[in-house]
Amino acid sequence: MSEARGSFEFGIKDSEDLLVHFDAINCQPPPENAEVLKRASLVMALTAWETYVEDRVEEALSKKLAVVSGSYAGNFILRKLANDLKTFHNPDSNKTRRLFLGVSRSRCDGRLELGQYGSSEGKKDT
């Protein structure tokens, strides 16, 4: 399991726990402030998802760039990715799609293309 997934599962658990608390206090009539738990849970879930996407992209790209790590090209690609991730802090479907298409495109022959972040010709996508 990737580290990003482990962090996501930890973060989403907090969101689920808040919903359990909401259900526990949601009686007839529900308290006035009960809805705040649902809103907080939603914010936590979205934050967990945003963090997962960013961490997973960084994780995958770092693995693919291990060969050029520390070189000018490797550092340039990682700086470009960091800059792109800054614009992702308010994600929408277009930004998510552009980010993932920029990082990797699976090919029919099993190789992975890194799109705007470089190339990995000859390497199998695992």
PDB file of N, CA and C in Angstrom, residues 16-88:
ATOM      1  N   GLU A  16     -15.224   9.997   9.318  1.00  0.00           N
ATOM      2  CA  GLU A  16     -16.242   8.992   9.631  1.00  0.00           C
ATOM      3  C   GLU A  16     -16.625   9.040  11.107  1.00  0.00           C
ATOM      4  N   ASP A  17     -15.627   9.247  11.992  1.00  0.00           N
ATOM      5  CA  ASP A  17     -15.910   9.328  13.426  1.00  0.00           C
ATOM      6  C   ASP A  17     -16.837  10.497  13.743  1.00  0.00           C
ATOM      7  N   LEU A  18     -16.633  11.632  13.052  1.00  0.00           N
ATOM      8  CA  LEU A  18     -17.525  12.773  13.270  1.00  0.00           C
ATOM      9  C   LEU A  18     -18.962  12.443  12.869  1.00  0.00           C
ATOM     10  N   LEU A  19     -19.123  11.687  11.790  1.00  0.00           N
ATOM     11  CA  LEU A  19     -20.481  11.299  11.372  1.00  0.00           C
ATOM     12  C   LEU A  19     -21.125  10.359  12.385  1.00  0.00           C
ATOM     13  N   VAL A  20     -20.321   9.487  12.988  1.00  0.00           N
ATOM     14  CA  VAL A  20     -20.844   8.599  14.036  1.00  0.00           C
ATOM     15  C   VAL A  20     -21.331   9.439  15.213  1.00  0.00           C
ATOM     16  N   HIS A  21     -20.554  10.451  15.600  1.00  0.00           N
ATOM     17  CA  HIS A  21     -20.982  11.335  16.685  1.00  0.00           C
ATOM     18  C   HIS A  21     -22.256  12.085  16.311  1.00  0.00           C
ATOM     19  N   PHE A  22     -22.353  12.514  15.056  1.00  0.00           N
ATOM     20  CA  PHE A  22     -23.562  13.197  14.595  1.00  0.00           C
ATOM     21  C   PHE A  22     -24.767  12.276  14.751  1.00  0.00           C
ATOM     22  N   ASP A  23     -24.625  11.032  14.292  1.00  0.00           N
ATOM     23  CA  ASP A  23     -25.735  10.084  14.398  1.00  0.00           C
ATOM     24  C   ASP A  23     -26.112   9.820  15.846  1.00  0.00           C
ATOM     25  N   ALA A  24     -25.113   9.810  16.743  1.00  0.00           N
ATOM     26  CA  ALA A  24     -25.378   9.526  18.150  1.00  0.00           C
ATOM     27  C   ALA A  24     -26.180  10.646  18.823  1.00  0.00           C
ATOM     28  N   ILE A  25     -25.949  11.895  18.426  1.00  0.00           N
ATOM     29  CA  ILE A  25     -26.673  12.991  19.080  1.00  0.00           C
ATOM     30  C   ILE A  25     -27.886  13.449  18.280  1.00  0.00           C
ATOM     31  N   ASN A  26     -28.104  12.862  17.131  1.00  0.00           N
ATOM     32  CA  ASN A  26     -29.206  13.276  16.270  1.00  0.00           C
ATOM     33  C   ASN A  26     -30.486  12.594  16.724  1.00  0.00           C
ATOM     34  N   CYS A  27     -31.146  13.219  17.689  1.00  0.00           N
ATOM     35  CA  CYS A  27     -32.402  12.684  18.209  1.00  0.00           C
ATOM     36  C   CYS A  27     -33.540  13.589  17.748  1.00  0.00           C
ATOM     37  N   GLN A  28     -34.730  13.299  18.192  1.00  0.00           N
ATOM     38  CA  GLN A  28     -35.886  14.099  17.800  1.00  0.00           C
ATOM     39  C   GLN A  28     -36.240  15.067  18.914  1.00  0.00           C
ATOM     40  N   PRO A  29     -36.225  16.308  18.759  1.00  0.00           N
ATOM     41  CA  PRO A  29     -35.642  17.064  17.649  1.00  0.00           C
ATOM     42  C   PRO A  29     -34.115  17.132  17.813  1.00  0.00           C
ATOM     43  N   PRO A  30     -33.402  17.218  16.704  1.00  0.00           N
ATOM     44  CA  PRO A  30     -31.935  17.281  16.797  1.00  0.00           C
ATOM     45  C   PRO A  30     -31.494  18.613  17.404  1.00  0.00           C
ATOM     46  N   PRO A  31     -30.371  18.606  18.121  1.00  0.00           N
ATOM     47  CA  PRO A  31     -29.853  19.863  18.670  1.00  0.00           C
ATOM     48  C   PRO A  31     -29.542  20.852  17.544  1.00  0.00           C
ATOM     49  N   GLU A  32     -29.626  22.138  17.850  1.00  0.00           N
ATOM     50  CA  GLU A  32     -29.396  23.171  16.845  1.00  0.00           C
ATOM     51  C   GLU A  32     -28.016  23.084  16.216  1.00  0.00           C
ATOM     52  N   ASN A  33     -27.028  22.730  16.999  1.00  0.00           N
ATOM     53  CA  ASN A  33     -25.651  22.736  16.503  1.00  0.00           C
ATOM     54  C   ASN A  33     -25.191  21.382  15.955  1.00  0.00           C
ATOM     55  N   ALA A  34     -26.097  20.442  15.757  1.00  0.00           N
ATOM     56  CA  ALA A  34     -25.703  19.108  15.281  1.00  0.00           C
ATOM     57  C   ALA A  34     -25.158  19.138  13.858  1.00  0.00           C
ATOM     58  N   GLU A  35     -25.698  20.016  13.033  1.00  0.00           N
ATOM     59  CA  GLU A  35     -25.270  20.077  11.628  1.00  0.00           C
ATOM     60  C   GLU A  35     -23.797  20.458  11.477  1.00  0.00           C
ATOM     61  N   VAL A  36     -23.234  21.129  12.474  1.00  0.00           N
ATOM     62  CA  VAL A  36     -21.833  21.528  12.385  1.00  0.00           C
ATOM     63  C   VAL A  36     -20.927  20.296  12.277  1.00  0.00           C
ATOM     64  N   LEU A  37     -21.327  19.198  12.875  1.00  0.00           N
ATOM     65  CA  LEU A  37     -20.532  17.973  12.781  1.00  0.00           C
ATOM     66  C   LEU A  37     -20.516  17.427  11.359  1.00  0.00           C
ATOM     67  N   LYS A  38     -21.655  17.503  10.663  1.00  0.00           N
ATOM     68  CA  LYS A  38     -21.689  17.044   9.271  1.00  0.00           C
ATOM     69  C   LYS A  38     -20.829  17.933   8.387  1.00  0.00           C
ATOM     70  N   ARG A  39     -20.896  19.241   8.593  1.00  0.00           N
ATOM     71  CA  ARG A  39     -20.074  20.157   7.790  1.00  0.00           C
ATOM     72  C   ARG A  39     -18.589  19.937   8.074  1.00  0.00           C
ATOM     73  N   ALA A  40     -18.244  19.764   9.328  1.00  0.00           N
ATOM     74  CA  ALA A  40     -16.840  19.516   9.678  1.00  0.00           C
ATOM     75  C   ALA A  40     -16.358  18.200   9.075  1.00  0.00           C
ATOM     76  N   SER A  41     -17.216  17.194   9.076  1.00  0.00           N
ATOM     77  CA  SER A  41     -16.867  15.910   8.485  1.00  0.00           C
ATOM     78  C   SER A  41     -16.620  16.044   6.989  1.00  0.00           C
ATOM     79  N   LEU A  42     -17.436  16.833   6.316  1.00  0.00           N
ATOM     80  CA  LEU A  42     -17.262  17.055   4.878  1.00  0.00           C
ATOM     81  C   LEU A  42     -15.940  17.765   4.596  1.00  0.00           C
ATOM     82  N   VAL A  43     -15.632  18.789   5.384  1.00  0.00           N
ATOM     83  CA  VAL A  43     -14.364  19.508   5.212  1.00  0.00           C
ATOM     84  C   VAL A  43     -13.191  18.552   5.424  1.00  0.00           C
ATOM     85  N   MET A  44     -13.285  17.713   6.443  1.00  0.00           N
ATOM     86  CA  MET A  44     -12.200  16.760   6.715  1.00  0.00           C
ATOM     87  C   MET A  44     -12.064  15.733   5.587  1.00  0.00           C
ATOM     88  N   ALA A  45     -13.183  15.279   5.050  1.00  0.00           N
ATOM     89  CA  ALA A  45     -13.135  14.308   3.954  1.00  0.00           C
ATOM     90  C   ALA A  45     -12.510  14.924   2.708  1.00  0.00           C
ATOM     91  N   LEU A  46     -12.898  16.151   2.384  1.00  0.00           N
ATOM     92  CA  LEU A  46     -12.327  16.825   1.212  1.00  0.00           C
ATOM     93  C   LEU A  46     -10.839  17.112   1.401  1.00  0.00           C
ATOM     94  N   THR A  47     -10.454  17.475   2.604  1.00  0.00           N
ATOM     95  CA  THR A  47      -9.046  17.707   2.891  1.00  0.00           C
ATOM     96  C   THR A  47      -8.257  16.414   2.762  1.00  0.00           C
ATOM     97  N   ALA A  48      -8.809  15.327   3.263  1.00  0.00           N
ATOM     98  CA  ALA A  48      -8.138  14.032   3.153  1.00  0.00           C
ATOM     99  C   ALA A  48      -7.966  13.650   1.679  1.00  0.00           C
ATOM    100  N   TRP A  49      -8.994  13.891   0.861  1.00  0.00           N
ATOM    101  CA  TRP A  49      -8.915  13.570  -0.564  1.00  0.00           C
ATOM    102  C   TRP A  49      -7.874  14.438  -1.273  1.00  0.00           C
ATOM    103  N   GLU A  50      -7.896  15.736  -1.013  1.00  0.00           N
ATOM    104  CA  GLU A  50      -6.931  16.641  -1.640  1.00  0.00           C
ATOM    105  C   GLU A  50      -5.502  16.242  -1.277  1.00  0.00           C
ATOM    106  N   THR A  51      -5.283  15.936  -0.010  1.00  0.00           N
ATOM    107  CA  THR A  51      -3.956  15.522   0.437  1.00  0.00           C
ATOM    108  C   THR A  51      -3.555  14.203  -0.209  1.00  0.00           C
ATOM    109  N   TYR A  52      -4.501  13.278  -0.330  1.00  0.00           N
ATOM    110  CA  TYR A  52      -4.211  11.999  -0.973  1.00  0.00           C
ATOM    111  C   TYR A  52      -3.764  12.196  -2.416  1.00  0.00           C
ATOM    112  N   VAL A  53      -4.506  13.002  -3.161  1.00  0.00           N
ATOM    113  CA  VAL A  53      -4.166  13.224  -4.572  1.00  0.00           C
ATOM    114  C   VAL A  53      -2.775  13.827  -4.691  1.00  0.00           C
ATOM    115  N   GLU A  54      -2.484  14.853  -3.912  1.00  0.00           N
ATOM    116  CA  GLU A  54      -1.167  15.491  -3.964  1.00  0.00           C
ATOM    117  C   GLU A  54      -0.059  14.517  -3.576  1.00  0.00           C
ATOM    118  N   ASP A  55      -0.261  13.802  -2.462  1.00  0.00           N
ATOM    119  CA  ASP A  55       0.766  12.857  -1.999  1.00  0.00           C
ATOM    120  C   ASP A  55       0.980  11.715  -2.983  1.00  0.00           C
ATOM    121  N   ARG A  56      -0.110  11.226  -3.559  1.00  0.00           N
ATOM    122  CA  ARG A  56      -0.002  10.093  -4.492  1.00  0.00           C
ATOM    123  C   ARG A  56       0.741  10.492  -5.764  1.00  0.00           C
ATOM    124  N   VAL A  57       0.464  11.686  -6.268  1.00  0.00           N
ATOM    125  CA  VAL A  57       1.154  12.164  -7.466  1.00  0.00           C
ATOM    126  C   VAL A  57       2.643  12.331  -7.167  1.00  0.00           C
ATOM    127  N   GLU A  58       2.962  12.952  -6.034  1.00  0.00           N
ATOM    128  CA  GLU A  58       4.368  13.127  -5.658  1.00  0.00           C
ATOM    129  C   GLU A  58       5.064  11.772  -5.476  1.00  0.00           C
ATOM    130  N   GLU A  59       4.366  10.838  -4.850  1.00  0.00           N
ATOM    131  CA  GLU A  59       4.907   9.507  -4.605  1.00  0.00           C
ATOM    132  C   GLU A  59       5.216   8.786  -5.922  1.00  0.00           C
ATOM    133  N   ALA A  60       4.264   8.812  -6.837  1.00  0.00           N
ATOM    134  CA  ALA A  60       4.439   8.124  -8.119  1.00  0.00           C
ATOM    135  C   ALA A  60       5.546   8.768  -8.946  1.00  0.00           C
ATOM    136  N   LEU A  61       5.560  10.090  -8.983  1.00  0.00           N
ATOM    137  CA  LEU A  61       6.568  10.771  -9.784  1.00  0.00           C
ATOM    138  C   LEU A  61       7.960  10.599  -9.193  1.00  0.00           C
ATOM    139  N   SER A  62       8.080  10.653  -7.885  1.00  0.00           N
ATOM    140  CA  SER A  62       9.387  10.454  -7.253  1.00  0.00           C
ATOM    141  C   SER A  62       9.934   9.066  -7.561  1.00  0.00           C
ATOM    142  N   LYS A  63       9.058   8.091  -7.575  1.00  0.00           N
ATOM    143  CA  LYS A  63       9.479   6.721  -7.900  1.00  0.00           C
ATOM    144  C   LYS A  63       9.965   6.639  -9.344  1.00  0.00           C
ATOM    145  N   LYS A  64       9.238   7.283 -10.247  1.00  0.00           N
ATOM    146  CA  LYS A  64       9.620   7.260 -11.658  1.00  0.00           C
ATOM    147  C   LYS A  64      10.885   8.060 -11.923  1.00  0.00           C
ATOM    148  N   LEU A  65      11.160   9.064 -11.089  1.00  0.00           N
ATOM    149  CA  LEU A  65      12.328   9.920 -11.303  1.00  0.00           C
ATOM    150  C   LEU A  65      13.535   9.508 -10.459  1.00  0.00           C
ATOM    151  N   ALA A  66      13.481   8.353  -9.835  1.00  0.00           N
ATOM    152  CA  ALA A  66      14.572   7.930  -8.950  1.00  0.00           C
ATOM    153  C   ALA A  66      15.923   7.920  -9.668  1.00  0.00           C
ATOM    154  N   VAL A  67      15.924   7.597 -10.939  1.00  0.00           N
ATOM    155  CA  VAL A  67      17.162   7.515 -11.709  1.00  0.00           C
ATOM    156  C   VAL A  67      17.821   8.885 -11.858  1.00  0.00           C
ATOM    157  N   VAL A  68      17.024   9.923 -11.994  1.00  0.00           N
ATOM    158  CA  VAL A  68      17.581  11.267 -12.208  1.00  0.00           C
ATOM    159  C   VAL A  68      17.499  12.132 -10.946  1.00  0.00           C
ATOM    160  N   SER A  69      17.218  11.524  -9.820  1.00  0.00           N
ATOM    161  CA  SER A  69      17.103  12.260  -8.561  1.00  0.00           C
ATOM    162  C   SER A  69      18.387  13.030  -8.269  1.00  0.00           C
ATOM    163  N   GLY A  70      18.237  14.292  -7.926  1.00  0.00           N
ATOM    164  CA  GLY A  70      19.385  15.137  -7.604  1.00  0.00           C
ATOM    165  C   GLY A  70      20.011  15.824  -8.800  1.00  0.00           C
ATOM    166  N   SER A  71      19.658  15.406 -10.008  1.00  0.00           N
ATOM    167  CA  SER A  71      20.209  16.039 -11.206  1.00  0.00           C
ATOM    168  C   SER A  71      19.416  17.304 -11.524  1.00  0.00           C
ATOM    169  N   TYR A  72      19.944  18.093 -12.440  1.00  0.00           N
ATOM    170  CA  TYR A  72      19.250  19.315 -12.848  1.00  0.00           C
ATOM    171  C   TYR A  72      17.859  18.984 -13.378  1.00  0.00           C
ATOM    172  N   ALA A  73      17.770  17.977 -14.239  1.00  0.00           N
ATOM    173  CA  ALA A  73      16.477  17.609 -14.836  1.00  0.00           C
ATOM    174  C   ALA A  73      15.505  17.117 -13.764  1.00  0.00           C
ATOM    175  N   GLY A  74      15.986  16.257 -12.883  1.00  0.00           N
ATOM    176  CA  GLY A  74      15.123  15.742 -11.823  1.00  0.00           C
ATOM    177  C   GLY A  74      14.616  16.848 -10.917  1.00  0.00           C
ATOM    178  N   ASN A  75      15.513  17.759 -10.534  1.00  0.00           N
ATOM    179  CA  ASN A  75      15.111  18.874  -9.676  1.00  0.00           C
ATOM    180  C   ASN A  75      14.138  19.805 -10.392  1.00  0.00           C
ATOM    181  N   PHE A  76      14.356  20.031 -11.683  1.00  0.00           N
ATOM    182  CA  PHE A  76      13.462  20.887 -12.463  1.00  0.00           C
ATOM    183  C   PHE A  76      12.054  20.295 -12.509  1.00  0.00           C
ATOM    184  N   ILE A  77      11.974  19.003 -12.766  1.00  0.00           N
ATOM    185  CA  ILE A  77      10.678  18.338 -12.861  1.00  0.00           C
ATOM    186  C   ILE A  77       9.955  18.394 -11.515  1.00  0.00           C
ATOM    187  N   LEU A  78      10.671  18.166 -10.428  1.00  0.00           N
ATOM    188  CA  LEU A  78      10.042  18.201  -9.110  1.00  0.00           C
ATOM    189  C   LEU A  78       9.599  19.621  -8.734  1.00  0.00           C
ATOM    190  N   ARG A  79      10.381  20.638  -9.122  1.00  0.00           N
ATOM    191  CA  ARG A  79       9.963  22.028  -8.877  1.00  0.00           C
ATOM    192  C   ARG A  79       8.705  22.359  -9.681  1.00  0.00           C
ATOM    193  N   LYS A  80       8.648  21.902 -10.925  1.00  0.00           N
ATOM    194  CA  LYS A  80       7.473  22.127 -11.768  1.00  0.00           C
ATOM    195  C   LYS A  80       6.242  21.468 -11.149  1.00  0.00           C
ATOM    196  N   LEU A  81       6.420  20.243 -10.674  1.00  0.00           N
ATOM    197  CA  LEU A  81       5.313  19.546 -10.035  1.00  0.00           C
ATOM    198  C   LEU A  81       4.863  20.294  -8.780  1.00  0.00           C
ATOM    199  N   ALA A  82       5.808  20.731  -7.949  1.00  0.00           N
ATOM    200  CA  ALA A  82       5.458  21.461  -6.724  1.00  0.00           C
ATOM    201  C   ALA A  82       4.664  22.723  -7.067  1.00  0.00           C
ATOM    202  N   ASN A  83       5.070  23.404  -8.120  1.00  0.00           N
ATOM    203  CA  ASN A  83       4.356  24.604  -8.545  1.00  0.00           C
ATOM    204  C   ASN A  83       2.946  24.253  -9.024  1.00  0.00           C
ATOM    205  N   ASP A  84       2.820  23.178  -9.786  1.00  0.00           N
ATOM    206  CA  ASP A  84       1.500  22.748 -10.259  1.00  0.00           C
ATOM    207  C   ASP A  84       0.603  22.337  -9.097  1.00  0.00           C
ATOM    208  N   LEU A  85       1.184  21.707  -8.081  1.00  0.00           N
ATOM    209  CA  LEU A  85       0.387  21.279  -6.933  1.00  0.00           C
ATOM    210  C   LEU A  85      -0.118  22.471  -6.129  1.00  0.00           C
ATOM    211  N   LYS A  86       0.611  23.587  -6.148  1.00  0.00           N
ATOM    212  CA  LYS A  86       0.141  24.788  -5.447  1.00  0.00           C
ATOM    213  C   LYS A  86      -1.177  25.271  -6.043  1.00  0.00           C
ATOM    214  N   THR A  87      -1.335  25.133  -7.353  1.00  0.00           N
ATOM    215  CA  THR A  87      -2.584  25.563  -7.996  1.00  0.00           C
ATOM    216  C   THR A  87      -3.702  24.559  -7.759  1.00  0.00           C
ATOM    217  N   PHE A  88      -3.373  23.421  -7.194  1.00  0.00           N
ATOM    218  CA  PHE A  88      -4.353  22.367  -6.971  1.00  0.00           C
ATOM    219  C   PHE A  88      -5.055  22.505  -5.618  1.00  0.00           C
TER     220      PHE A  88
END
